[in-house]
Amino acid sequence: MLAENNGSPLKFCDVFEAANVSRGSAYRIYRDIDDLMNDLSADWVEQFVDHLSGLQPPAPPADWMELTDFIIKSGADYWTLTKNTLRVMPRVRSNAPASYKASVHALADMLERLYDRYFVLPEIPDWHSKLVFATQLCDFAYSEAVRAEGRITEDRLREAQVLCKTYLGFYVPPAVRLRQRPVRTALALGKTGH
């Protein structure tokens, strides 16, 4: 309905009537149209988490900055894949409901696991919140790109990468230890030269 209305505001009653849901049932699920729209935003973030969770860099990253660039590029790819949803999705305000906040925290949790998969990071106080803020920096850069240029250009992608790495660089040392990975040799695989 939002796409048909080109993102114009909807009345909550229009939505539940189109969905053949009774008024009472609709109000048991959502308080109002804003609550429904925030749920749309939360769903978008949850799918973003799934998108990033399934990705792996083509080769193990040499450092955390390379991994950060990969994550940010993957984020831009997701924005491009979901541009129709983004066109009608509201910007979630600071008083976002618990479902949206939980989705954003799930995104930060997934990013923590991704960094931990490749690197042994030092103890970084409030690392989770720093990842949430880094995600917001990318969101701001992407939003501005889409608003101003209709898409995320290479320049805007680089801008997001620089913003995010600069911010995280205040907390993450330039050189962090790589996680040890099992060496896949012929002997480790149980093969012999016989």
mmCIF file of C-alpha atoms in Angstrom:
data_model
loop_
_atom_site.group_PDB
_atom_site.id
_atom_site.type_symbol
_atom_site.label_atom_id
_atom_site.label_comp_id
_atom_site.label_asym_id
_atom_site.label_seq_id
_atom_site.Cartn_x
_atom_site.Cartn_y
_atom_site.Cartn_z
ATOM 1 C CA MET A 1 0.000 0.000 0.000
ATOM 2 C CA LEU A 2 2.867 2.360 0.739
ATOM 3 C CA ALA A 3 4.424 1.640 -2.629
ATOM 4 C CA GLU A 4 1.110 2.251 -4.389
ATOM 5 C CA ASN A 5 0.756 5.553 -2.508
ATOM 6 C CA ASN A 6 4.381 6.417 -3.324
ATOM 7 C CA GLY A 7 5.195 6.501 0.391
ATOM 8 C CA SER A 8 2.335 8.860 1.293
ATOM 9 C CA PRO A 9 1.005 8.499 4.827
ATOM 10 C CA LEU A 10 -1.590 5.805 5.453
ATOM 11 C CA LYS A 11 -4.359 5.585 7.979
ATOM 12 C CA PHE A 12 -4.127 2.592 10.267
ATOM 13 C CA CYS A 13 -7.720 1.651 9.458
ATOM 14 C CA ASP A 14 -6.831 1.477 5.733
ATOM 15 C CA VAL A 15 -4.108 -1.056 6.511
ATOM 16 C CA PHE A 16 -6.097 -3.400 8.743
ATOM 17 C CA GLU A 17 -9.119 -3.239 6.440
ATOM 18 C CA ALA A 18 -6.948 -4.150 3.426
ATOM 19 C CA ALA A 19 -5.464 -7.035 5.449
ATOM 20 C CA ASN A 20 -8.967 -8.246 6.421
ATOM 21 C CA VAL A 21 -8.081 -7.918 10.096
ATOM 22 C CA SER A 22 -10.682 -6.758 12.585
ATOM 23 C CA ARG A 23 -10.170 -3.439 14.318
ATOM 24 C CA GLY A 24 -9.877 -5.156 17.720
ATOM 25 C CA SER A 25 -7.262 -7.613 16.475
ATOM 26 C CA ALA A 26 -5.274 -4.851 14.795
ATOM 27 C CA TYR A 27 -5.135 -2.792 17.977
ATOM 28 C CA ARG A 28 -4.093 -5.823 20.032
ATOM 29 C CA ILE A 29 -1.042 -6.152 17.768
ATOM 30 C CA TYR A 30 -0.180 -2.486 17.072
ATOM 31 C CA ARG A 31 -0.961 0.735 18.926
ATOM 32 C CA ASP A 32 -1.166 2.811 15.748
ATOM 33 C CA ILE A 33 0.299 3.265 12.260
ATOM 34 C CA ASP A 34 3.632 4.483 13.696
ATOM 35 C CA ASP A 35 3.954 1.283 15.705
ATOM 36 C CA LEU A 36 3.316 -0.734 12.531
ATOM 37 C CA MET A 37 5.868 1.329 10.575
ATOM 38 C CA ASN A 38 8.485 0.869 13.309
ATOM 39 C CA ASP A 39 7.865 -2.878 13.024
ATOM 40 C CA LEU A 40 8.569 -2.598 9.276
ATOM 41 C CA SER A 41 11.864 -0.910 10.149
ATOM 42 C CA ALA A 42 12.718 -3.601 12.700
ATOM 43 C CA ASP A 43 12.004 -6.306 10.120
ATOM 44 C CA TRP A 44 14.324 -4.565 7.648
ATOM 45 C CA VAL A 45 17.138 -4.553 10.242
ATOM 46 C CA GLU A 46 16.532 -8.237 11.085
ATOM 47 C CA GLN A 47 16.812 -9.137 7.408
ATOM 48 C CA PHE A 48 19.968 -7.028 7.228
ATOM 49 C CA VAL A 49 21.422 -9.124 10.074
ATOM 50 C CA ASP A 50 20.559 -12.286 8.111
ATOM 51 C CA HIS A 51 22.153 -10.780 4.982
ATOM 52 C CA LEU A 52 25.425 -9.974 6.758
ATOM 53 C CA SER A 53 25.457 -13.235 8.721
ATOM 54 C CA GLY A 54 25.542 -15.237 5.513
ATOM 55 C CA LEU A 55 28.478 -13.343 4.014
ATOM 56 C CA GLN A 56 32.164 -14.084 4.165
ATOM 57 C CA PRO A 57 34.971 -12.044 2.657
ATOM 58 C CA PRO A 58 36.456 -13.719 -0.436
ATOM 59 C CA ALA A 59 39.702 -14.129 1.541
ATOM 60 C CA PRO A 60 40.404 -13.740 5.255
ATOM 61 C CA PRO A 61 40.891 -10.015 5.917
ATOM 62 C CA ALA A 62 44.436 -8.859 6.620
ATOM 63 C CA ASP A 63 43.310 -6.396 9.293
ATOM 64 C CA TRP A 64 40.169 -5.112 11.007
ATOM 65 C CA MET A 65 39.987 -2.146 8.616
ATOM 66 C CA GLU A 66 39.746 -4.461 5.618
ATOM 67 C CA LEU A 67 36.958 -6.383 7.337
ATOM 68 C CA THR A 68 35.208 -3.081 8.150
ATOM 69 C CA ASP A 69 35.373 -2.051 4.480
ATOM 70 C CA PHE A 70 33.860 -5.409 3.498
ATOM 71 C CA ILE A 71 31.023 -5.031 6.024
ATOM 72 C CA ILE A 72 30.241 -1.495 4.866
ATOM 73 C CA LYS A 73 30.274 -2.540 1.198
ATOM 74 C CA SER A 74 27.946 -5.430 2.055
ATOM 75 C CA GLY A 75 25.672 -2.948 3.813
ATOM 76 C CA ALA A 76 25.567 -0.752 0.709
ATOM 77 C CA ASP A 77 24.707 -3.834 -1.361
ATOM 78 C CA TYR A 78 21.814 -4.611 1.007
ATOM 79 C CA TRP A 79 20.543 -1.037 0.749
ATOM 80 C CA THR A 80 20.570 -1.401 -3.032
ATOM 81 C CA LEU A 81 18.724 -4.746 -2.869
ATOM 82 C CA THR A 82 16.050 -3.287 -0.585
ATOM 83 C CA LYS A 83 15.701 0.158 -2.136
ATOM 84 C CA ASN A 84 11.941 -0.276 -2.648
ATOM 85 C CA THR A 85 11.439 -0.941 1.057
ATOM 86 C CA LEU A 86 13.726 1.942 1.979
ATOM 87 C CA ARG A 87 11.752 4.250 -0.299
ATOM 88 C CA VAL A 88 8.684 3.879 1.899
ATOM 89 C CA MET A 89 10.265 3.002 5.239
ATOM 90 C CA PRO A 90 10.144 5.744 7.862
ATOM 91 C CA ARG A 91 13.203 6.973 9.673
ATOM 92 C CA VAL A 92 12.850 5.556 13.159
ATOM 93 C CA ARG A 93 12.882 8.167 15.874
ATOM 94 C CA SER A 94 14.895 8.007 19.080
ATOM 95 C CA ASN A 95 11.816 6.748 20.927
ATOM 96 C CA ALA A 96 11.804 3.613 18.810
ATOM 97 C CA PRO A 97 9.952 0.622 20.225
ATOM 98 C CA ALA A 98 11.674 -2.304 21.882
ATOM 99 C CA SER A 99 11.343 -4.460 18.736
ATOM 100 C CA TYR A 100 13.422 -2.021 16.666
ATOM 101 C CA LYS A 101 16.000 -1.523 19.417
ATOM 102 C CA ALA A 102 16.293 -5.304 19.798
ATOM 103 C CA SER A 103 16.906 -5.621 16.052
ATOM 104 C CA VAL A 104 19.658 -2.998 16.136
ATOM 105 C CA HIS A 105 21.263 -4.805 19.088
ATOM 106 C CA ALA A 106 21.064 -8.081 17.148
ATOM 107 C CA LEU A 107 22.932 -6.333 14.327
ATOM 108 C CA ALA A 108 25.664 -5.193 16.737
ATOM 109 C CA ASP A 109 25.832 -8.727 18.214
ATOM 110 C CA MET A 110 26.335 -10.157 14.739
ATOM 111 C CA LEU A 111 29.071 -7.587 13.992
ATOM 112 C CA GLU A 112 30.823 -8.526 17.245
ATOM 113 C CA ARG A 113 30.792 -12.186 16.168
ATOM 114 C CA LEU A 114 32.103 -11.248 12.731
ATOM 115 C CA TYR A 115 35.065 -9.307 14.158
ATOM 116 C CA ASP A 116 35.682 -12.105 16.682
ATOM 117 C CA ARG A 117 35.700 -14.675 13.877
ATOM 118 C CA TYR A 118 38.839 -13.111 12.392
ATOM 119 C CA PHE A 119 40.566 -11.137 15.144
ATOM 120 C CA VAL A 120 41.509 -11.249 18.810
ATOM 121 C CA LEU A 121 40.459 -7.766 19.829
ATOM 122 C CA PRO A 122 41.611 -6.222 23.095
ATOM 123 C CA GLU A 123 39.021 -5.525 25.780
ATOM 124 C CA ILE A 124 37.123 -2.509 24.424
ATOM 125 C CA PRO A 125 34.792 -0.924 26.981
ATOM 126 C CA ASP A 126 31.219 -0.803 25.698
ATOM 127 C CA TRP A 127 32.257 -2.353 22.338
ATOM 128 C CA HIS A 128 28.652 -3.266 21.560
ATOM 129 C CA SER A 129 27.493 0.372 21.779
ATOM 130 C CA LYS A 130 30.422 1.495 19.660
ATOM 131 C CA LEU A 131 29.339 -0.942 16.928
ATOM 132 C CA VAL A 132 25.770 0.391 17.165
ATOM 133 C CA PHE A 133 27.072 3.937 16.667
ATOM 134 C CA ALA A 134 29.340 2.879 13.775
ATOM 135 C CA THR A 135 26.257 1.325 12.149
ATOM 136 C CA GLN A 136 24.413 4.624 12.589
ATOM 137 C CA LEU A 137 27.286 6.503 10.923
ATOM 138 C CA CYS A 138 26.919 4.276 7.871
ATOM 139 C CA ASP A 139 23.155 4.723 7.969
ATOM 140 C CA PHE A 140 23.573 8.520 7.937
ATOM 141 C CA ALA A 141 26.025 8.386 5.022
ATOM 142 C CA TYR A 142 23.804 6.013 3.022
ATOM 143 C CA SER A 143 20.653 8.008 3.785
ATOM 144 C CA GLU A 144 22.268 11.222 2.608
ATOM 145 C CA ALA A 145 23.526 9.507 -0.554
ATOM 146 C CA VAL A 146 20.097 8.118 -1.411
ATOM 147 C CA ARG A 147 18.407 11.433 -0.608
ATOM 148 C CA ALA A 148 20.873 13.552 -2.601
ATOM 149 C CA GLU A 149 21.846 11.232 -5.459
ATOM 150 C CA GLY A 150 19.181 8.528 -5.502
ATOM 151 C CA ARG A 151 21.740 5.785 -4.853
ATOM 152 C CA ILE A 152 24.910 4.967 -2.947
ATOM 153 C CA THR A 153 27.740 6.099 -5.200
ATOM 154 C CA GLU A 154 31.341 4.904 -4.913
ATOM 155 C CA ASP A 155 32.260 8.264 -3.332
ATOM 156 C CA ARG A 156 29.549 7.864 -0.697
ATOM 157 C CA LEU A 157 30.617 4.275 -0.055
ATOM 158 C CA ARG A 158 34.188 5.457 0.552
ATOM 159 C CA GLU A 159 32.834 8.235 2.788
ATOM 160 C CA ALA A 160 30.982 5.674 4.926
ATOM 161 C CA GLN A 161 34.087 3.484 5.092
ATOM 162 C CA VAL A 162 36.293 6.398 6.207
ATOM 163 C CA LEU A 163 33.733 7.588 8.789
ATOM 164 C CA CYS A 164 33.342 4.133 10.286
ATOM 165 C CA LYS A 165 37.049 3.252 10.344
ATOM 166 C CA THR A 166 37.965 6.645 11.796
ATOM 167 C CA TYR A 167 35.425 6.256 14.591
ATOM 168 C CA LEU A 168 36.347 2.640 15.362
ATOM 169 C CA GLY A 169 40.029 3.581 15.113
ATOM 170 C CA PHE A 170 39.671 5.578 18.320
ATOM 171 C CA TYR A 171 39.096 2.257 20.118
ATOM 172 C CA VAL A 172 40.640 -0.523 18.043
ATOM 173 C CA PRO A 173 44.448 -0.522 17.687
ATOM 174 C CA PRO A 174 45.751 -0.453 14.099
ATOM 175 C CA ALA A 175 47.273 -3.916 14.505
ATOM 176 C CA VAL A 176 45.280 -6.653 16.194
ATOM 177 C CA ARG A 177 46.134 -10.311 16.358
ATOM 178 C CA LEU A 178 44.553 -12.579 13.756
ATOM 179 C CA ARG A 179 42.705 -15.646 15.004
ATOM 180 C CA GLN A 180 44.590 -18.853 14.359
ATOM 181 C CA ARG A 181 42.975 -21.013 11.764
ATOM 182 C CA PRO A 182 43.698 -24.667 11.260
ATOM 183 C CA VAL A 183 46.204 -25.155 8.484
ATOM 184 C CA ARG A 184 44.732 -27.311 5.739
ATOM 185 C CA THR A 185 47.659 -29.384 4.611
ATOM 186 C CA ALA A 186 47.662 -32.767 2.949
ATOM 187 C CA LEU A 187 48.770 -34.353 6.237
ATOM 188 C CA ALA A 188 46.039 -32.553 8.231
ATOM 189 C CA LEU A 189 43.483 -33.819 5.733
ATOM 190 C CA GLY A 190 44.705 -37.398 6.227
ATOM 191 C CA LYS A 191 46.342 -37.659 2.825
ATOM 192 C CA THR A 192 49.768 -39.166 2.369
ATOM 193 C CA GLY A 193 52.197 -39.175 -0.454
ATOM 194 C CA HIS A 194 51.841 -42.972 -0.956
#
